[in-house]
PDB file of C-alpha atoms in Angstrom:
ATOM      1  CA  GLU A   1       0.000   0.000   0.000  1.00 46.00           C
ATOM      2  CA  GLY A   2       1.600   3.214  -1.217  1.00 43.00           C
ATOM      3  CA  ALA A   3       4.964   1.527  -1.719  1.00 52.00           C
ATOM      4  CA  GLY A   4       7.390   3.227  -4.090  1.00 52.00           C
ATOM      5  CA  ARG A   5       6.219   6.428  -5.761  1.00 59.00           C
ATOM      6  CA  TYR A   6       3.767   8.969  -4.396  1.00 61.00           C
ATOM      7  CA  TRP A   7       1.946   9.342  -7.697  1.00 67.00           C
ATOM      8  CA  ASN A   8       0.230   6.401  -9.344  1.00 74.00           C
ATOM      9  CA  HIS A   9      -0.761   7.034 -12.952  1.00 80.00           C
ATOM     10  CA  ILE A  10      -3.395   4.742 -14.428  1.00 89.00           C
ATOM     11  CA  PRO A  11      -2.310   4.535 -18.125  1.00 92.00           C
ATOM     12  CA  TYR A  12      -5.768   5.217 -19.537  1.00 94.00           C
ATOM     13  CA  PRO A  13      -4.736   7.210 -22.655  1.00 92.00           C
ATOM     14  CA  GLU A  14      -1.819   4.841 -23.215  1.00 94.00           C
ATOM     15  CA  GLY A  15      -4.235   1.915 -22.992  1.00 96.00           C
ATOM     16  CA  ILE A  16      -6.446   3.422 -25.712  1.00 97.00           C
ATOM     17  CA  LEU A  17      -3.448   4.150 -27.957  1.00 97.00           C
ATOM     18  CA  THR A  18      -2.259   0.577 -27.401  1.00 97.00           C
ATOM     19  CA  ALA A  19      -5.623  -0.784 -28.484  1.00 97.00           C
ATOM     20  CA  VAL A  20      -5.627   1.436 -31.597  1.00 98.00           C
ATOM     21  CA  LEU A  21      -2.117   0.369 -32.646  1.00 98.00           C
ATOM     22  CA  ARG A  22      -2.684  -3.329 -31.995  1.00 97.00           C
ATOM     23  CA  LYS A  23      -5.959  -3.213 -33.919  1.00 97.00           C
ATOM     24  CA  ASN A  24      -3.927  -1.955 -36.879  1.00 97.00           C
ATOM     25  CA  GLY A  25      -1.276  -4.656 -36.689  1.00 97.00           C
ATOM     26  CA  PHE A  26       1.470  -3.031 -34.612  1.00 97.00           C
ATOM     27  CA  THR A  27       3.301  -4.768 -31.779  1.00 95.00           C
ATOM     28  CA  VAL A  28       3.204  -2.749 -28.555  1.00 96.00           C
ATOM     29  CA  ASN A  29       5.226  -3.285 -25.370  1.00 92.00           C
ATOM     30  CA  HIS A  30       4.999  -1.277 -22.152  1.00 93.00           C
ATOM     31  CA  ILE A  31       7.546  -0.156 -19.612  1.00 92.00           C
ATOM     32  CA  ASP A  32       5.878   1.194 -16.490  1.00 89.00           C
ATOM     33  CA  ALA A  33       8.795   2.674 -14.584  1.00 88.00           C
ATOM     34  CA  ASN A  34       6.483   4.359 -12.100  1.00 83.00           C
ATOM     35  CA  VAL A  35       4.433   1.445 -10.803  1.00 83.00           C
ATOM     36  CA  ASN A  36       7.535  -0.790 -10.830  1.00 85.00           C
ATOM     37  CA  ASP A  37       9.623   1.909  -9.104  1.00 85.00           C
ATOM     38  CA  TYR A  38      12.593   1.498 -11.482  1.00 91.00           C
ATOM     39  CA  SER A  39      15.851   3.276 -10.779  1.00 92.00           C
ATOM     40  CA  GLU A  40      17.589   4.976 -13.716  1.00 94.00           C
ATOM     41  CA  ASP A  41      19.944   2.009 -14.080  1.00 96.00           C
ATOM     42  CA  GLU A  42      17.041  -0.444 -14.022  1.00 96.00           C
ATOM     43  CA  LEU A  43      15.188   1.608 -16.626  1.00 96.00           C
ATOM     44  CA  TYR A  44      18.267   1.637 -18.864  1.00 97.00           C
ATOM     45  CA  LYS A  45      18.499  -2.159 -18.763  1.00 96.00           C
ATOM     46  CA  ILE A  46      14.810  -2.765 -19.393  1.00 95.00           C
ATOM     47  CA  VAL A  47      14.778  -0.297 -22.331  1.00 96.00           C
ATOM     48  CA  GLU A  48      17.858  -1.992 -23.779  1.00 94.00           C
ATOM     49  CA  LYS A  49      16.085  -5.349 -23.554  1.00 93.00           C
ATOM     50  CA  LYS A  50      12.448  -4.503 -24.328  1.00 91.00           C
ATOM     51  CA  ALA A  51      12.230  -1.370 -26.491  1.00 92.00           C
ATOM     52  CA  GLY A  52      11.351  -1.745 -30.161  1.00 92.00           C
ATOM     53  CA  LYS A  53      12.066   0.596 -33.055  1.00 95.00           C
ATOM     54  CA  VAL A  54       9.870   3.388 -31.687  1.00 97.00           C
ATOM     55  CA  VAL A  55       9.458   4.500 -28.071  1.00 97.00           C
ATOM     56  CA  GLY A  56       6.723   6.895 -27.014  1.00 97.00           C
ATOM     57  CA  ILE A  57       6.002   8.753 -23.803  1.00 95.00           C
ATOM     58  CA  SER A  58       2.682  10.362 -22.949  1.00 92.00           C
ATOM     59  CA  ALA A  59       3.382  13.326 -20.687  1.00 90.00           C
ATOM     60  CA  LEU A  60       0.897  14.829 -18.278  1.00 81.00           C
ATOM     61  CA  SER A  61       1.136  18.485 -17.302  1.00 77.00           C
ATOM     62  CA  VAL A  62       4.202  20.680 -17.436  1.00 79.00           C
ATOM     63  CA  GLU A  63       5.522  19.789 -13.984  1.00 79.00           C
ATOM     64  CA  TYR A  64       6.575  16.393 -15.395  1.00 80.00           C
ATOM     65  CA  ARG A  65       8.870  18.027 -17.958  1.00 89.00           C
ATOM     66  CA  ASP A  66      12.178  17.230 -16.261  1.00 92.00           C
ATOM     67  CA  SER A  67      11.283  13.582 -15.662  1.00 90.00           C
ATOM     68  CA  VAL A  68      10.142  13.181 -19.257  1.00 94.00           C
ATOM     69  CA  HIS A  69      13.352  14.529 -20.738  1.00 96.00           C
ATOM     70  CA  LYS A  70      15.533  12.575 -18.325  1.00 96.00           C
ATOM     71  CA  THR A  71      13.729   9.444 -19.452  1.00 96.00           C
ATOM     72  CA  PHE A  72      14.286  10.246 -23.128  1.00 97.00           C
ATOM     73  CA  LYS A  73      17.977  10.702 -22.406  1.00 97.00           C
ATOM     74  CA  ILE A  74      18.113   7.238 -20.837  1.00 97.00           C
ATOM     75  CA  ILE A  75      16.208   5.770 -23.800  1.00 97.00           C
ATOM     76  CA  LYS A  76      18.678   7.199 -26.313  1.00 97.00           C
ATOM     77  CA  TRP A  77      21.617   5.991 -24.219  1.00 97.00           C
ATOM     78  CA  ALA A  78      20.189   2.496 -24.139  1.00 97.00           C
ATOM     79  CA  LYS A  79      19.134   2.396 -27.801  1.00 96.00           C
ATOM     80  CA  PRO A  80      20.596   5.245 -29.893  1.00 95.00           C
ATOM     81  CA  SER A  81      18.845   4.100 -33.085  1.00 95.00           C
ATOM     82  CA  VAL A  82      15.333   4.176 -31.632  1.00 97.00           C
ATOM     83  CA  LYS A  83      12.851   6.822 -32.785  1.00 97.00           C
ATOM     84  CA  THR A  84      11.290   8.738 -29.896  1.00 98.00           C
ATOM     85  CA  VAL A  85       7.775  10.188 -29.790  1.00 98.00           C
ATOM     86  CA  LEU A  86       6.395  12.613 -27.214  1.00 97.00           C
ATOM     87  CA  GLY A  87       2.679  13.289 -26.779  1.00 95.00           C
ATOM     88  CA  GLY A  88       0.210  14.428 -24.154  1.00 92.00           C
ATOM     89  CA  VAL A  89      -0.712  17.655 -22.426  1.00 88.00           C
ATOM     90  CA  TYR A  90       2.776  19.045 -21.772  1.00 91.00           C
ATOM     91  CA  PRO A  91       4.154  18.990 -25.345  1.00 93.00           C
ATOM     92  CA  SER A  92       0.772  19.957 -26.815  1.00 89.00           C
ATOM     93  CA  ILE A  93       0.608  23.246 -24.927  1.00 86.00           C
ATOM     94  CA  SER A  94       4.408  23.833 -24.744  1.00 90.00           C
ATOM     95  CA  PRO A  95       5.906  22.344 -27.938  1.00 92.00           C
ATOM     96  CA  ASP A  96       8.670  24.931 -28.202  1.00 94.00           C
ATOM     97  CA  VAL A  97       9.950  23.910 -24.776  1.00 94.00           C
ATOM     98  CA  ALA A  98       9.765  20.198 -25.583  1.00 95.00           C
ATOM     99  CA  LYS A  99      11.680  20.704 -28.848  1.00 96.00           C
ATOM    100  CA  ARG A 100      14.769  21.837 -26.971  1.00 95.00           C
ATOM    101  CA  ASP A 101      15.471  18.189 -26.201  1.00 96.00           C
ATOM    102  CA  GLU A 102      17.785  16.633 -28.801  1.00 96.00           C
ATOM    103  CA  ASN A 103      16.600  13.183 -27.685  1.00 97.00           C
ATOM    104  CA  VAL A 104      13.056  13.773 -28.955  1.00 97.00           C
ATOM    105  CA  ASP A 105      12.399  12.999 -32.638  1.00 98.00           C
ATOM    106  CA  PHE A 106       8.626  13.530 -32.937  1.00 98.00           C
ATOM    107  CA  ILE A 107       5.982  15.479 -31.032  1.00 97.00           C
ATOM    108  CA  VAL A 108       2.317  14.611 -31.553  1.00 96.00           C
ATOM    109  CA  ILE A 109       0.051  17.538 -30.752  1.00 91.00           C
ATOM    110  CA  SER A 110      -3.409  17.135 -29.269  1.00 89.00           C
ATOM    111  CA  GLU A 111      -5.379  13.879 -29.706  1.00 91.00           C
ATOM    112  CA  GLY A 112      -3.062  11.051 -30.675  1.00 93.00           C
ATOM    113  CA  GLU A 113      -5.307   8.190 -31.750  1.00 96.00           C
ATOM    114  CA  ASN A 114      -5.307   9.129 -35.459  1.00 95.00           C
ATOM    115  CA  ARG A 115      -2.068  11.100 -35.584  1.00 96.00           C
ATOM    116  CA  LEU A 116       0.128   8.479 -33.891  1.00 97.00           C
ATOM    117  CA  LEU A 117      -1.261   5.750 -36.141  1.00 97.00           C
ATOM    118  CA  LYS A 118      -0.430   7.834 -39.222  1.00 97.00           C
ATOM    119  CA  LEU A 119       3.076   8.439 -37.893  1.00 98.00           C
ATOM    120  CA  MET A 120       3.648   4.737 -37.237  1.00 98.00           C
ATOM    121  CA  ASN A 121       2.484   3.863 -40.757  1.00 98.00           C
ATOM    122  CA  CYS A 122       4.849   6.451 -42.233  1.00 97.00           C
ATOM    123  CA  LEU A 123       7.781   5.117 -40.208  1.00 97.00           C
ATOM    124  CA  LYS A 124       6.910   1.538 -41.151  1.00 97.00           C
ATOM    125  CA  ASN A 125       6.644   2.293 -44.878  1.00 97.00           C
ATOM    126  CA  ASN A 126       9.379   4.952 -45.040  1.00 96.00           C
ATOM    127  CA  LEU A 127       6.942   7.647 -46.141  1.00 97.00           C
ATOM    128  CA  PRO A 128       7.208  11.436 -45.692  1.00 96.00           C
ATOM    129  CA  PHE A 129       5.476  13.080 -42.740  1.00 96.00           C
ATOM    130  CA  ASP A 130       3.932  16.007 -44.625  1.00 92.00           C
ATOM    131  CA  ASP A 131       0.345  14.784 -44.376  1.00 91.00           C
ATOM    132  CA  ILE A 132       0.324  14.192 -40.606  1.00 95.00           C
ATOM    133  CA  ASP A 133      -1.333  17.238 -39.090  1.00 93.00           C
ATOM    134  CA  GLY A 134      -0.329  18.349 -35.598  1.00 91.00           C
ATOM    135  CA  LEU A 135       3.129  16.806 -35.936  1.00 96.00           C
ATOM    136  CA  HIS A 136       6.468  18.355 -35.042  1.00 97.00           C
ATOM    137  CA  TYR A 137       9.374  16.326 -36.423  1.00 97.00           C
ATOM    138  CA  ARG A 138      13.117  16.732 -36.422  1.00 95.00           C
ATOM    139  CA  VAL A 139      15.474  16.214 -39.356  1.00 93.00           C
ATOM    140  CA  GLY A 140      19.007  16.496 -38.045  1.00 90.00           C
ATOM    141  CA  LYS A 141      18.864  19.550 -35.824  1.00 90.00           C
ATOM    142  CA  ALA A 142      16.100  21.293 -37.754  1.00 95.00           C
ATOM    143  CA  TRP A 143      12.465  21.059 -36.616  1.00 96.00           C
ATOM    144  CA  TYR A 144       9.469  21.078 -38.943  1.00 96.00           C
ATOM    145  CA  HIS A 145       5.816  21.536 -38.026  1.00 96.00           C
ATOM    146  CA  ASN A 146       2.569  20.529 -39.720  1.00 95.00           C
ATOM    147  CA  SER A 147      -0.324  22.654 -38.503  1.00 90.00           C
ATOM    148  CA  LYS A 148      -3.079  20.902 -36.574  1.00 85.00           C
ATOM    149  CA  LYS A 149      -6.296  20.335 -38.503  1.00 84.00           C
ATOM    150  CA  VAL A 150      -9.717  19.047 -37.570  1.00 79.00           C
ATOM    151  CA  THR A 151      -9.204  16.064 -39.870  1.00 77.00           C
ATOM    152  CA  GLY A 152      -6.600  14.563 -37.527  1.00 82.00           C
ATOM    153  CA  SER A 153      -8.832  14.734 -34.476  1.00 87.00           C
ATOM    154  CA  VAL A 154     -11.176  12.050 -33.191  1.00 91.00           C
ATOM    155  CA  ASN A 155     -14.622  12.682 -34.630  1.00 90.00           C
ATOM    156  CA  ASN A 156     -16.646  10.264 -32.497  1.00 95.00           C
ATOM    157  CA  LEU A 157     -15.367   9.073 -29.102  1.00 96.00           C
ATOM    158  CA  ASN A 158     -17.654   6.044 -29.350  1.00 97.00           C
ATOM    159  CA  ASP A 159     -15.451   4.775 -32.194  1.00 97.00           C
ATOM    160  CA  LEU A 160     -12.410   4.433 -29.942  1.00 97.00           C
ATOM    161  CA  PRO A 161     -11.607   1.000 -28.486  1.00 97.00           C
ATOM    162  CA  PHE A 162     -11.606   0.441 -24.749  1.00 97.00           C
ATOM    163  CA  PRO A 163      -8.138   0.650 -23.129  1.00 97.00           C
ATOM    164  CA  ASP A 164      -5.934  -2.430 -23.498  1.00 97.00           C
ATOM    165  CA  TYR A 165      -4.186  -3.172 -20.184  1.00 95.00           C
ATOM    166  CA  SER A 166      -3.391  -6.793 -21.084  1.00 92.00           C
ATOM    167  CA  ASP A 167       0.352  -6.642 -20.448  1.00 88.00           C
ATOM    168  CA  TYR A 168       0.358  -4.162 -17.569  1.00 90.00           C
ATOM    169  CA  ASN A 169       0.773  -5.345 -13.988  1.00 88.00           C
ATOM    170  CA  THR A 170      -2.872  -4.608 -13.230  1.00 91.00           C
ATOM    171  CA  SER A 171      -2.879  -6.527  -9.942  1.00 89.00           C
ATOM    172  CA  LYS A 172      -0.496  -3.872  -8.671  1.00 88.00           C
ATOM    173  CA  LEU A 173      -1.651  -0.945 -10.790  1.00 88.00           C
ATOM    174  CA  PHE A 174      -5.333  -1.173  -9.832  1.00 92.00           C
ATOM    175  CA  ASN A 175      -4.747  -2.068  -6.180  1.00 90.00           C
ATOM    176  CA  TRP A 176      -2.476   0.819  -5.216  1.00 82.00           C
ATOM    177  CA  SER A 177      -3.488   3.264  -2.504  1.00 78.00           C
ATOM    178  CA  GLN A 178      -1.846   5.856  -0.301  1.00 71.00           C
ATOM    179  CA  LYS A 179      -3.567   6.428   3.007  1.00 67.00           C
ATOM    180  CA  TYR A 180      -1.681   9.639   3.817  1.00 66.00           C
ATOM    181  CA  THR A 181      -2.927  11.573   0.777  1.00 64.00           C
ATOM    182  CA  GLN A 182      -6.454  12.497  -0.256  1.00 62.00           C
ATOM    183  CA  ASN A 183      -5.758  11.733  -3.937  1.00 64.00           C
ATOM    184  CA  PHE A 184      -5.382   7.993  -3.422  1.00 65.00           C
ATOM    185  CA  GLN A 185      -7.775   7.043  -0.640  1.00 74.00           C
ATOM    186  CA  PHE A 186     -10.165   4.711  -2.414  1.00 83.00           C
ATOM    187  CA  ARG A 187     -13.174   3.044  -0.845  1.00 86.00           C
ATOM    188  CA  LYS A 188     -12.816  -0.185  -2.808  1.00 91.00           C
ATOM    189  CA  LEU A 189     -10.068  -1.947  -4.738  1.00 91.00           C
ATOM    190  CA  PRO A 190      -9.324  -2.747  -7.497  1.00 94.00           C
ATOM    191  CA  MET A 191      -9.973   0.696  -8.960  1.00 93.00           C
ATOM    192  CA  THR A 192      -9.299   2.502 -12.199  1.00 94.00           C
ATOM    193  CA  ILE A 193     -10.135   5.714 -14.066  1.00 93.00           C
ATOM    194  CA  MET A 194     -12.384   6.522 -17.018  1.00 95.00           C
ATOM    195  CA  MET A 195     -13.048   9.505 -19.234  1.00 95.00           C
ATOM    196  CA  THR A 196     -16.553   9.830 -20.655  1.00 97.00           C
ATOM    197  CA  SER A 197     -15.953  13.110 -22.482  1.00 94.00           C
ATOM    198  CA  ARG A 198     -13.215  15.409 -23.697  1.00 90.00           C
ATOM    199  CA  GLY A 199     -13.020  19.162 -23.543  1.00 85.00           C
ATOM    200  CA  CYS A 200     -14.045  21.871 -21.138  1.00 84.00           C
ATOM    201  CA  VAL A 201     -16.667  24.536 -21.726  1.00 81.00           C
ATOM    202  CA  TYR A 202     -14.725  27.021 -19.584  1.00 81.00           C
ATOM    203  CA  LYS A 203     -11.482  28.865 -20.310  1.00 77.00           C
ATOM    204  CA  CYS A 204     -10.026  29.447 -16.843  1.00 81.00           C
ATOM    205  CA  THR A 205      -6.706  31.247 -17.099  1.00 78.00           C
ATOM    206  CA  TYR A 206      -5.077  29.148 -14.368  1.00 78.00           C
ATOM    207  CA  CYS A 207      -5.988  25.768 -15.899  1.00 77.00           C
ATOM    208  CA  GLY A 208      -4.662  23.905 -18.928  1.00 71.00           C
ATOM    209  CA  ALA A 209      -7.951  22.076 -19.552  1.00 73.00           C
ATOM    210  CA  GLY A 210      -9.354  24.818 -21.757  1.00 66.00           C
ATOM    211  CA  LYS A 211      -6.135  25.645 -23.589  1.00 64.00           C
ATOM    212  CA  THR A 212      -5.896  25.262 -27.349  1.00 63.00           C
ATOM    213  CA  GLY A 213      -4.001  22.115 -28.304  1.00 58.00           C
ATOM    214  CA  ASN A 214      -4.691  20.246 -25.095  1.00 61.00           C
ATOM    215  CA  PRO A 215      -5.276  16.602 -26.126  1.00 57.00           C
ATOM    216  CA  ILE A 216      -8.401  16.426 -24.005  1.00 57.00           C
ATOM    217  CA  ASN A 217      -9.785  19.741 -25.254  1.00 61.00           C
ATOM    218  CA  ASP A 218      -9.833  19.271 -29.022  1.00 64.00           C
ATOM    219  CA  GLY A 219     -13.432  20.396 -29.087  1.00 69.00           C
ATOM    220  CA  ILE A 220     -16.246  19.414 -26.710  1.00 83.00           C
ATOM    221  CA  LYS A 221     -16.986  15.718 -27.258  1.00 91.00           C
ATOM    222  CA  HIS A 222     -19.150  13.246 -25.362  1.00 95.00           C
ATOM    223  CA  ARG A 223     -19.487   9.483 -25.343  1.00 97.00           C
ATOM    224  CA  THR A 224     -23.007   8.141 -25.254  1.00 98.00           C
ATOM    225  CA  PRO A 225     -24.266   6.705 -21.945  1.00 98.00           C
ATOM    226  CA  ASN A 226     -24.527   3.200 -23.456  1.00 98.00           C
ATOM    227  CA  ASN A 227     -20.909   3.327 -24.614  1.00 98.00           C
ATOM    228  CA  VAL A 228     -19.764   4.396 -21.125  1.00 98.00           C
ATOM    229  CA  LEU A 229     -21.782   1.625 -19.477  1.00 98.00           C
ATOM    230  CA  ASP A 230     -20.329  -0.938 -21.894  1.00 98.00           C
ATOM    231  CA  GLU A 231     -16.821   0.059 -20.836  1.00 98.00           C
ATOM    232  CA  ILE A 232     -17.766  -0.215 -17.165  1.00 98.00           C
ATOM    233  CA  LYS A 233     -19.057  -3.753 -17.780  1.00 97.00           C
ATOM    234  CA  TYR A 234     -15.837  -4.567 -19.662  1.00 97.00           C
ATOM    235  CA  LEU A 235     -13.652  -3.289 -16.813  1.00 97.00           C
ATOM    236  CA  VAL A 236     -15.610  -5.254 -14.215  1.00 96.00           C
ATOM    237  CA  LYS A 237     -15.480  -8.430 -16.282  1.00 96.00           C
ATOM    238  CA  GLU A 238     -11.818  -8.232 -17.335  1.00 95.00           C
ATOM    239  CA  HIS A 239     -10.246  -6.680 -14.237  1.00 95.00           C
ATOM    240  CA  GLY A 240     -12.744  -7.068 -11.407  1.00 96.00           C
ATOM    241  CA  ILE A 241     -12.946  -3.283 -10.982  1.00 96.00           C
ATOM    242  CA  ARG A 242     -14.960  -2.155  -7.940  1.00 95.00           C
ATOM    243  CA  GLU A 243     -14.398   1.609  -8.025  1.00 94.00           C
ATOM    244  CA  ILE A 244     -14.079   3.990 -10.965  1.00 95.00           C
ATOM    245  CA  ILE A 245     -12.871   7.580 -10.877  1.00 92.00           C
ATOM    246  CA  PHE A 246     -14.255   9.735 -13.693  1.00 94.00           C
ATOM    247  CA  VAL A 247     -11.584  12.241 -14.748  1.00 91.00           C
ATOM    248  CA  ASP A 248     -13.579  14.377 -17.207  1.00 92.00           C
ATOM    249  CA  ASP A 249     -12.978  18.108 -17.057  1.00 88.00           C
ATOM    250  CA  SER A 250     -16.720  18.809 -17.284  1.00 88.00           C
ATOM    251  CA  LEU A 251     -18.382  15.538 -16.332  1.00 93.00           C
ATOM    252  CA  LEU A 252     -21.687  17.101 -15.256  1.00 93.00           C
ATOM    253  CA  LEU A 253     -22.357  18.870 -18.563  1.00 89.00           C
ATOM    254  CA  PRO A 254     -24.792  18.333 -20.121  1.00 92.00           C
ATOM    255  CA  PRO A 255     -26.793  17.208 -17.054  1.00 95.00           C
ATOM    256  CA  ASP A 256     -29.112  14.818 -18.895  1.00 97.00           C
ATOM    257  CA  ARG A 257     -26.177  12.699 -20.120  1.00 97.00           C
ATOM    258  CA  ILE A 258     -24.548  12.189 -16.719  1.00 97.00           C
ATOM    259  CA  ILE A 259     -27.973  11.455 -15.187  1.00 98.00           C
ATOM    260  CA  LYS A 260     -28.466   8.647 -17.733  1.00 98.00           C
ATOM    261  CA  ILE A 261     -24.981   7.301 -16.947  1.00 98.00           C
ATOM    262  CA  LEU A 262     -25.614   7.320 -13.192  1.00 97.00           C
ATOM    263  CA  LYS A 263     -29.013   5.670 -13.603  1.00 97.00           C
ATOM    264  CA  GLY A 264     -27.346   3.038 -15.775  1.00 97.00           C
ATOM    265  CA  ILE A 265     -24.692   2.382 -13.106  1.00 97.00           C
ATOM    266  CA  THR A 266     -27.467   1.994 -10.512  1.00 96.00           C
ATOM    267  CA  LYS A 267     -29.087  -0.683 -12.686  1.00 96.00           C
ATOM    268  CA  LEU A 268     -25.783  -2.493 -13.157  1.00 94.00           C
ATOM    269  CA  ARG A 269     -25.458  -2.749  -9.367  1.00 89.00           C
ATOM    270  CA  GLU A 270     -28.880  -4.350  -8.896  1.00 84.00           C
TER     271      GLU A 270
END
């Protein structure tokens, strides 16, 4: 309970990206240095052994910048030939900062489900990157940028697969708690997180949720109640989940949708 790191990150976006890539024929491995509490030397060895031709990191907010770039440095030490991809909130709202790192080869801006798949297909088939919107890519020391377009974004959240956690250590990942902090005091284990919508209707100056380019604010999008309930049933069946934390930025809007979801959850518990 609470052993190792203070912060436990459920790899929800990574799980969705994994499912998308595997559905399209790519082999995906995971290295969860956080939940396994790897030292830098241990991470070096596991990258050397397990990493494929492309290694990606999904970065949360800007305070994780230093850890992200230290990790990329270790990756390039362990496997100099590997192509590195950075995505997530931090590089999407601060790409110019992220591009200072010579160990980063590609930066995927905003939602990654379509853009990362296009990038992987281009790398696989040795194609140019010109048609991948929202992509920053490095050639030598020079950076190039394709402007983000609506066409690269996810049109319908219902079309996305449920997260694939099949090769994560879920017995540890979903049963982690920390009794001395309010963030990780769960009533029941195993637990996980879900996102039923993306985007925020507000534009608070102190918050990144409403910022342009944020992967979870590429327009206001909602999953249907039935789609959300299907994922809940999947998580209970596959992982025995007993508590779910919804991490939407505006979960309660519109009210009629969340009411239908909550009524559906009540029925599932009968």
